[in-house]
Coordinates of C-alpha atoms in Angstrom, one line a residue:
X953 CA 114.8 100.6 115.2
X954 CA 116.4 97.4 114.4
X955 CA 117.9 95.2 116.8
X956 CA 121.5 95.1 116.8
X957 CA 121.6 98.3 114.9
X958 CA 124.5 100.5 115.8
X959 CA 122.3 104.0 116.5
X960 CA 119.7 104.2 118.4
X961 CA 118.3 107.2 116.3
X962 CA 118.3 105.2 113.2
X963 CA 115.1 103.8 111.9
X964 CA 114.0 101.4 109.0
X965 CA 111.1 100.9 106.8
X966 CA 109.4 100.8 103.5
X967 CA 107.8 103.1 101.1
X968 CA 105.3 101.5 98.9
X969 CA 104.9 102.8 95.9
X970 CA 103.1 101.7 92.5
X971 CA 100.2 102.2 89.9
X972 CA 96.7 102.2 91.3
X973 CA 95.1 99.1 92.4
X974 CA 98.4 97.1 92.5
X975 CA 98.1 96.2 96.1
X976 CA 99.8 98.8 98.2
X977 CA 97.7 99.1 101.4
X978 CA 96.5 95.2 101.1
X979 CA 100.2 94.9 101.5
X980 CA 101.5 97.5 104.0
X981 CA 98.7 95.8 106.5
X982 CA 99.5 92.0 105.4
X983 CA 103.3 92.7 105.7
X984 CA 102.6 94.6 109.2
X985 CA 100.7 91.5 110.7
X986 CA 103.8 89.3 109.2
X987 CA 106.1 91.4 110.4
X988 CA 104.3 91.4 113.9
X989 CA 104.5 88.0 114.3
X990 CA 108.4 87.9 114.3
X991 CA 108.5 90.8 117.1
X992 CA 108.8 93.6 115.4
X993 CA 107.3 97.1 116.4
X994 CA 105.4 97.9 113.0
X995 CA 103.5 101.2 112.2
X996 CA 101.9 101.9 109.1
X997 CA 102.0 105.5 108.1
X998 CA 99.1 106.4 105.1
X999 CA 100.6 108.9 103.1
X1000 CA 97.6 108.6 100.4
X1001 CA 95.7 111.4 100.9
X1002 CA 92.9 109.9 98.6
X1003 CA 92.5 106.6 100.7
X1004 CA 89.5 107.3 102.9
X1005 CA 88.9 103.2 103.3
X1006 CA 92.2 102.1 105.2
X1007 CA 91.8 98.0 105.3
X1008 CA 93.6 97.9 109.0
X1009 CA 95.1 100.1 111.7
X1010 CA 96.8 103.3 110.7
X1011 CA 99.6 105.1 112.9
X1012 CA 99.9 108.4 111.0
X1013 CA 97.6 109.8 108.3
X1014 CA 98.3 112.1 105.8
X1015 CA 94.4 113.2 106.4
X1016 CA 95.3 114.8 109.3
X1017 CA 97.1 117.7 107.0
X1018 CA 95.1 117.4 103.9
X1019 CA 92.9 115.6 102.3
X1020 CA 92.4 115.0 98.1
X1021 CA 88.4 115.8 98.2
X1022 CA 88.9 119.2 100.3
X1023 CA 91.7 120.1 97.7
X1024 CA 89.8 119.4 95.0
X1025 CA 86.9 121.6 96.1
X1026 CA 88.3 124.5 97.7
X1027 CA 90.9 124.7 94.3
X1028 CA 89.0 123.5 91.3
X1029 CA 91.5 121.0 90.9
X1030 CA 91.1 117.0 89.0
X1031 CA 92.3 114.2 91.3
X1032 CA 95.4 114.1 89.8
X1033 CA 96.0 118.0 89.7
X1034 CA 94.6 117.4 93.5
X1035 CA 97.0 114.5 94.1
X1036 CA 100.1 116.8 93.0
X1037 CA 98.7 119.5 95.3
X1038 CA 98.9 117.4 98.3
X1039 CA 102.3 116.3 98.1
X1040 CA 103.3 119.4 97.6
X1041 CA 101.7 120.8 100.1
X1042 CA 103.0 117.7 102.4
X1043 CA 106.6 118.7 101.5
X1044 CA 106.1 122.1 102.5
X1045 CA 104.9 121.1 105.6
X1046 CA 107.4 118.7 106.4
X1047 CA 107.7 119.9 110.1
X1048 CA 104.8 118.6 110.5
X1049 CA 105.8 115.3 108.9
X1050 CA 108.6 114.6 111.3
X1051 CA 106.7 116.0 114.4
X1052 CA 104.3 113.4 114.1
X1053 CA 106.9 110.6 113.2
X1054 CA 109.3 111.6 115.8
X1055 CA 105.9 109.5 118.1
X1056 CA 107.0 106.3 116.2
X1057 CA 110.9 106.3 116.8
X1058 CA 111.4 102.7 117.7
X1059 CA 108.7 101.5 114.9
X1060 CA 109.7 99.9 111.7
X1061 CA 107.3 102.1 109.3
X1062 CA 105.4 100.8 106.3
X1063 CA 104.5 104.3 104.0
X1064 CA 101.5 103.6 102.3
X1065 CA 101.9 106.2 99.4
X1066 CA 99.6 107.4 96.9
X1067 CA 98.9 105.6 93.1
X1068 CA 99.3 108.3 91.0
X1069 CA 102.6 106.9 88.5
X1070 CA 103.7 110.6 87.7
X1071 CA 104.7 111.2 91.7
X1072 CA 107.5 108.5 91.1
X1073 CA 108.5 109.2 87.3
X1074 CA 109.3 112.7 87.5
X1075 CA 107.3 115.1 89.8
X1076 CA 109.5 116.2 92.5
X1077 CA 107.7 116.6 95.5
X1078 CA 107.5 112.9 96.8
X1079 CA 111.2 112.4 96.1
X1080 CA 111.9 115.6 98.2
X1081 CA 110.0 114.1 100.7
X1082 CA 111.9 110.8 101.0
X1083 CA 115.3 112.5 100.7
X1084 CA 113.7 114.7 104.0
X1085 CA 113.3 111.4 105.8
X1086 CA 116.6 110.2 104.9
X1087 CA 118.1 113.2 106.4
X1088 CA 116.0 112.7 109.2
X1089 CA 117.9 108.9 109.6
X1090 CA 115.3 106.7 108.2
X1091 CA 116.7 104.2 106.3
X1092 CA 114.2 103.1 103.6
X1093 CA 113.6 101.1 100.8
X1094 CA 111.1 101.6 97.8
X1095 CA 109.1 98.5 97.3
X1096 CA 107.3 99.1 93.9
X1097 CA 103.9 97.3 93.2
X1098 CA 102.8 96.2 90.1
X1099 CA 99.9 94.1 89.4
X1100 CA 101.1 90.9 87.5
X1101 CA 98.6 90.9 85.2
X1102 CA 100.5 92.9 83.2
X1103 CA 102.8 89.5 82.0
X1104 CA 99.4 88.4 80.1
X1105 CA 100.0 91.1 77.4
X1106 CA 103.7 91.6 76.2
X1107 CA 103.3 95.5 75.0
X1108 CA 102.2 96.2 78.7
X1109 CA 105.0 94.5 80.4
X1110 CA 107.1 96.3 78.2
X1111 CA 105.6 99.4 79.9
X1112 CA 105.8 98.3 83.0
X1113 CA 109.6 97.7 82.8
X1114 CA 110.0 101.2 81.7
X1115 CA 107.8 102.3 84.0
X1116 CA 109.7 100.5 86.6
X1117 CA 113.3 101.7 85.4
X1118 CA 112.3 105.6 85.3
X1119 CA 111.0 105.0 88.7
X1120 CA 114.2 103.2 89.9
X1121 CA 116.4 106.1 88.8
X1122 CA 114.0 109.0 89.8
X1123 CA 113.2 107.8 93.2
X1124 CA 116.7 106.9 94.7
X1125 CA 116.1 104.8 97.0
X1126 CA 117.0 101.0 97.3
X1127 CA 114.4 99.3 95.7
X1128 CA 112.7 96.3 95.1
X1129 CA 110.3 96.1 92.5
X1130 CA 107.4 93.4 93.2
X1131 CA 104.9 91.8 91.3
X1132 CA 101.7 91.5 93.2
X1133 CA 98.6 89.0 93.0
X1134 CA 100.3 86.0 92.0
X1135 CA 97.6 83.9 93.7
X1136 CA 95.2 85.3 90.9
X1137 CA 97.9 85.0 88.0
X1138 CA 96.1 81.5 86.7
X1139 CA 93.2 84.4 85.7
X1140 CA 94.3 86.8 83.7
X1141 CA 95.5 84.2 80.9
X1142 CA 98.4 82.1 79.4
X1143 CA 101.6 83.4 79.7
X1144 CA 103.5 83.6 76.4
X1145 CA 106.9 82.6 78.5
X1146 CA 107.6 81.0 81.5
X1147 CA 107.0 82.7 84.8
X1148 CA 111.2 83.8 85.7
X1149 CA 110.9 84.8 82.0
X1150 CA 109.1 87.6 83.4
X1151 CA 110.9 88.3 87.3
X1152 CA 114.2 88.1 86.1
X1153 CA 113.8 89.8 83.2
X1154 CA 115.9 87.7 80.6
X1155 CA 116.2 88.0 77.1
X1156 CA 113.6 90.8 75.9
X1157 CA 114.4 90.1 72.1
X1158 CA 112.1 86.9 72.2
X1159 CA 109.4 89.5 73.6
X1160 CA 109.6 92.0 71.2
X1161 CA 109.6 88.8 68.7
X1162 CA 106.3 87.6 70.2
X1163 CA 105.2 91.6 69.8
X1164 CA 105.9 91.4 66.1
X1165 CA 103.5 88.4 65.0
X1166 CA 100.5 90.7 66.3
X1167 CA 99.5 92.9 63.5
X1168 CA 99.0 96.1 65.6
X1169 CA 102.5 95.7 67.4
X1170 CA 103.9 95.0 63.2
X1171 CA 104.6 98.8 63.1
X1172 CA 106.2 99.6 66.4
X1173 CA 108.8 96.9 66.4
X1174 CA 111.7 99.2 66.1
X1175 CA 110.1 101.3 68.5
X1176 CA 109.8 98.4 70.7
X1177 CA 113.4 97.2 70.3
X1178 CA 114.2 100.1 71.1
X1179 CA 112.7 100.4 74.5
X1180 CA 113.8 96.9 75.0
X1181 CA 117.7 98.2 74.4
X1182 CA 117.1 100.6 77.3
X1183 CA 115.8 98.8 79.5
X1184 CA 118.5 95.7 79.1
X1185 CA 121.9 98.5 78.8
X1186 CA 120.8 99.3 82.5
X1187 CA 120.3 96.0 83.9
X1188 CA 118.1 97.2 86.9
X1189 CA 114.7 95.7 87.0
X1190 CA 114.0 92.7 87.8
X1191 CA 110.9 91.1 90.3
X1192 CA 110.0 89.2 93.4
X1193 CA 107.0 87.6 92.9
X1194 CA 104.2 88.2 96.0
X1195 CA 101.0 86.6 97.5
X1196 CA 99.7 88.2 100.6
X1197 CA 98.0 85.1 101.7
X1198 CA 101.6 82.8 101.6
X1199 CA 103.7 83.2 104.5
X1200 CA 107.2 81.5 102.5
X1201 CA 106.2 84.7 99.6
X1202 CA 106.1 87.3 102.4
X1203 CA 109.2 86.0 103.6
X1204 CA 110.9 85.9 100.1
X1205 CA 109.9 90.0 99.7
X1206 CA 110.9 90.7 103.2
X1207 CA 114.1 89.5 103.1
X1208 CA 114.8 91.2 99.8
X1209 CA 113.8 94.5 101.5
X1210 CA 115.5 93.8 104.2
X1211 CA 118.8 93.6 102.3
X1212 CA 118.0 96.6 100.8
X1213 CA 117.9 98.9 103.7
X1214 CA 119.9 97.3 105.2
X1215 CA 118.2 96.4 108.4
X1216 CA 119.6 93.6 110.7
X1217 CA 117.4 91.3 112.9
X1218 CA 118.3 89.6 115.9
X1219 CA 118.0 85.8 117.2
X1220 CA 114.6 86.6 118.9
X1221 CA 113.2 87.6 115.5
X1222 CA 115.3 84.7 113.4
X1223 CA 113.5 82.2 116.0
X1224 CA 110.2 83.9 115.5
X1225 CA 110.7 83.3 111.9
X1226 CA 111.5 80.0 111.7
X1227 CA 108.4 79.0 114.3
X1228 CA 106.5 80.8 112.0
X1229 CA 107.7 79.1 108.8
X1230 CA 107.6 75.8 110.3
X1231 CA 103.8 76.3 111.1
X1232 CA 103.3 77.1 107.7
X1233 CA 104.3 73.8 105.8
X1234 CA 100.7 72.5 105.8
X1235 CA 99.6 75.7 104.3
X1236 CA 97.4 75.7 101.2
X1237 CA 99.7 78.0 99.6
X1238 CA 103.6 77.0 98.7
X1239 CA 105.5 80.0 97.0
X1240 CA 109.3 79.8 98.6
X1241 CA 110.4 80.1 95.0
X1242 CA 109.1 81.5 91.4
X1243 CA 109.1 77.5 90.2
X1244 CA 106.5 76.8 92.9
X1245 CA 104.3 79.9 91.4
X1246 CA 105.3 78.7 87.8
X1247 CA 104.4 75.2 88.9
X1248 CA 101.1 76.0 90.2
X1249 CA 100.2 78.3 87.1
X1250 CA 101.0 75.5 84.5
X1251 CA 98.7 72.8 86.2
X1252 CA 96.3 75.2 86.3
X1253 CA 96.5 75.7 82.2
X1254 CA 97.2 71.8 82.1
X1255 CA 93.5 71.0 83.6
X1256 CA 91.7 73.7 82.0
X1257 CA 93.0 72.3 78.3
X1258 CA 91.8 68.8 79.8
X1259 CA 88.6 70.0 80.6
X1260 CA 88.3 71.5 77.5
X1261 CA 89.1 68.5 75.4
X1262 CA 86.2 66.5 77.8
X1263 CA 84.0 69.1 76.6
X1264 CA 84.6 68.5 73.1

C-alpha cells in the first residue's frame, strides 16, 4: 500500500509484460532493489511459469501451481501451446492466486509475466487475470518491454509499434511502454533518426520513406503506410527509454508508472529519493533525459568513424 493512500485495502504495482528476452525479470529485480532504497515494501511475484532461473528473490511463484515442462509432458503440448495452458489454468485457479497474495497486502508487487506476445495481443486468459486483480483492488500498471534494438532496423520498429498498440488496447491497463538496454544501444548499429525520433514516436512518414529506398521494403510501401496511418490516428505509443544500471533512468520509468497507477509517495520516500539521486551524480552513467542517451550514442558513432578513418 502506498503512503498517503486513502484505503488501506488498496494496493499498487506493476505487470511486466513484453517479447522474450526484452528484460522483464532483469528489471522487476533492478526496479525492486531501486525501489527498496526509497522505503518501499517491494515483492516480486513470478508469474512465468517457464522461468526456472529467477536472477533475485521471489515472493510468489507461479511454480508453485504449474509449471511449463510438467505441462508440456503430461499433455503433449509445444511451449507455446504449454504457455497458453498455464495461464489458463492460472485463471481458473485464481483462488489460489489471491490466497497467496492476500500474504503480501502492504507490498508494492512487481508481476514478472511470461514472454509469449500472443498472451497480450489477443489471448484472453492473462487479461482475465489482471481484470481479477483489479477487482481484487490492485491498482496496476502494464509496463511493456521491448528490446531497443529494434530502432536499428525501420520494418521492425514498425512492428514493434503495432505490436505495442494491439497490446495497449487489449490489455487495459495504464501502461507504459519502455524501451530496454539503452546502455547496449551504441551496438546494435547507427540509427537512421535521432534517438526521440524513436520514443516519441513523431512523424512515421520519414520512416516509411527510409523503408522505401531498400529494395525488399519497395513492394510493401503501401502496406507500410498503411500500418503507419494506424498507428498515428491513435496516438498511443510512445517510449521511456531504460538502463537498469542508471539510477536518474530508473527514476525517469518509475515516475512514469507511478503516474500511471496512480500511486502517491510520502516525504520519507521523496527524501529517500533525492539522497539517492544526489549520490548518484558521480555515476558512470547519466540518462535523466533521452538527449543524454542520444548524446552518448552519437559520440560513440563519432569515435568509431574517427577510428576508422586512422585505419585508413
Amino acid at each position: 500500500m502506498a503512503e498517503g493512500s486513502g484505503s488501506s485495502a488498496v494496493a499498487f504495482g506493476q505487470v511486466v509484460i513484453g517479447p522474450p528476452g526484452s528484460g522483464k525479470s532483469t528489471y522487476c529485480h533492478a526496479m525492486r532493489a531501486f525501489l527498496a532504497r526509497l522505503g518501499r515494501s517491494v515483492a516480486v511475484v513470478n508469474l512465468d511459469p517457464a522461468n526456472e532461473a529467477l536472477p533475485g528473490p521471489c515472493a510468489l511463484d507461479i511454480g508453485e501451481l504449474v509449471t511449463l515442462p510438467d505441462v508440456m509432458a503430461s499433455l503433449g503440448l509445444g511451449p507455446n501451446g504449454g504457455l497458453l495452458y498455464c495461464m489458463e489454468y492460472l485463471e481458473a485457479n485464481a483462488d489460489w492466486l489471491r490466497e497467496r497474495l492476500r500474504g503480501l497486502r502492504g507490498r508494492y508487487l512487481l508481476f514478472d509475466c511470461p514472454g509469449q506476445v500472443e498472451l497480450y495481443t489477443h489471448h484472453q486468459a492473462l487479461r482475465n487475470v489482471f481484470a481479477q486483480l483489479a477487482k481484487w483492488d490492485f491498482r496496476l500498471a502494464a509496463v511493456h518491454l521491448v528490446d531497443s534494438h529494434y530502432c536499428t532496423d525501420p520494418g521492425k520498429f514498425i512492428s514493434v509499434l503495432c505490436t505495442s498498440l494491439c497490446t495497449m488496447l487489449h490489455v487495459e491497463l495504464p501502461h507504459v511502454n519502455v524501451l530496454s538496454k539503452m546502455d547496449l544501444i551504441e551496438h546494435y548499429g547507427k540509427l537512421a533518426f535521432n534517438l526521440d525520433y524513436y520514443t516519441e514516436v513523431l512523424d512515421l512518414s520519414y520512416l516509411v520513406d527510409h523503408l522505401a529506398s531498400d529494395p525488399f521494403f519497395r513492394n510493401f510501401r503501401r502496406l507500410n503506410e498503411k500500418l503507419v496511418e494506424v498507428i498515428e490516428d491513435y496516438s498511443l505509443v510512445s517510449f521511456v527509454p531504460l538502463n537498469v544500471q542508471d539510477k536518474q533512468s530508473m527514476r525517469q520509468v518509475m515516475q512514469a508508472v507511478d503516474k500511471a497507477n496512480g500511486y502517491s509517495f510520502g516525504d520519507r520516500e521523496q527524501r529517500s529519493l533525492e539522497a539517492l539521486m544526489s549520490a548518484a551524480v558521480g555515476a558512470d552513467f547519466h540518462f535523466s533525459s533521452t538527449l543524454a542517451v542520444q548524446e552518448k550514442y552519437v559520440q560513440s558513432q563519432d569515435k568509431a568513424v574517427e577510428e576508422e578513418v586512422m585505419d585508413l
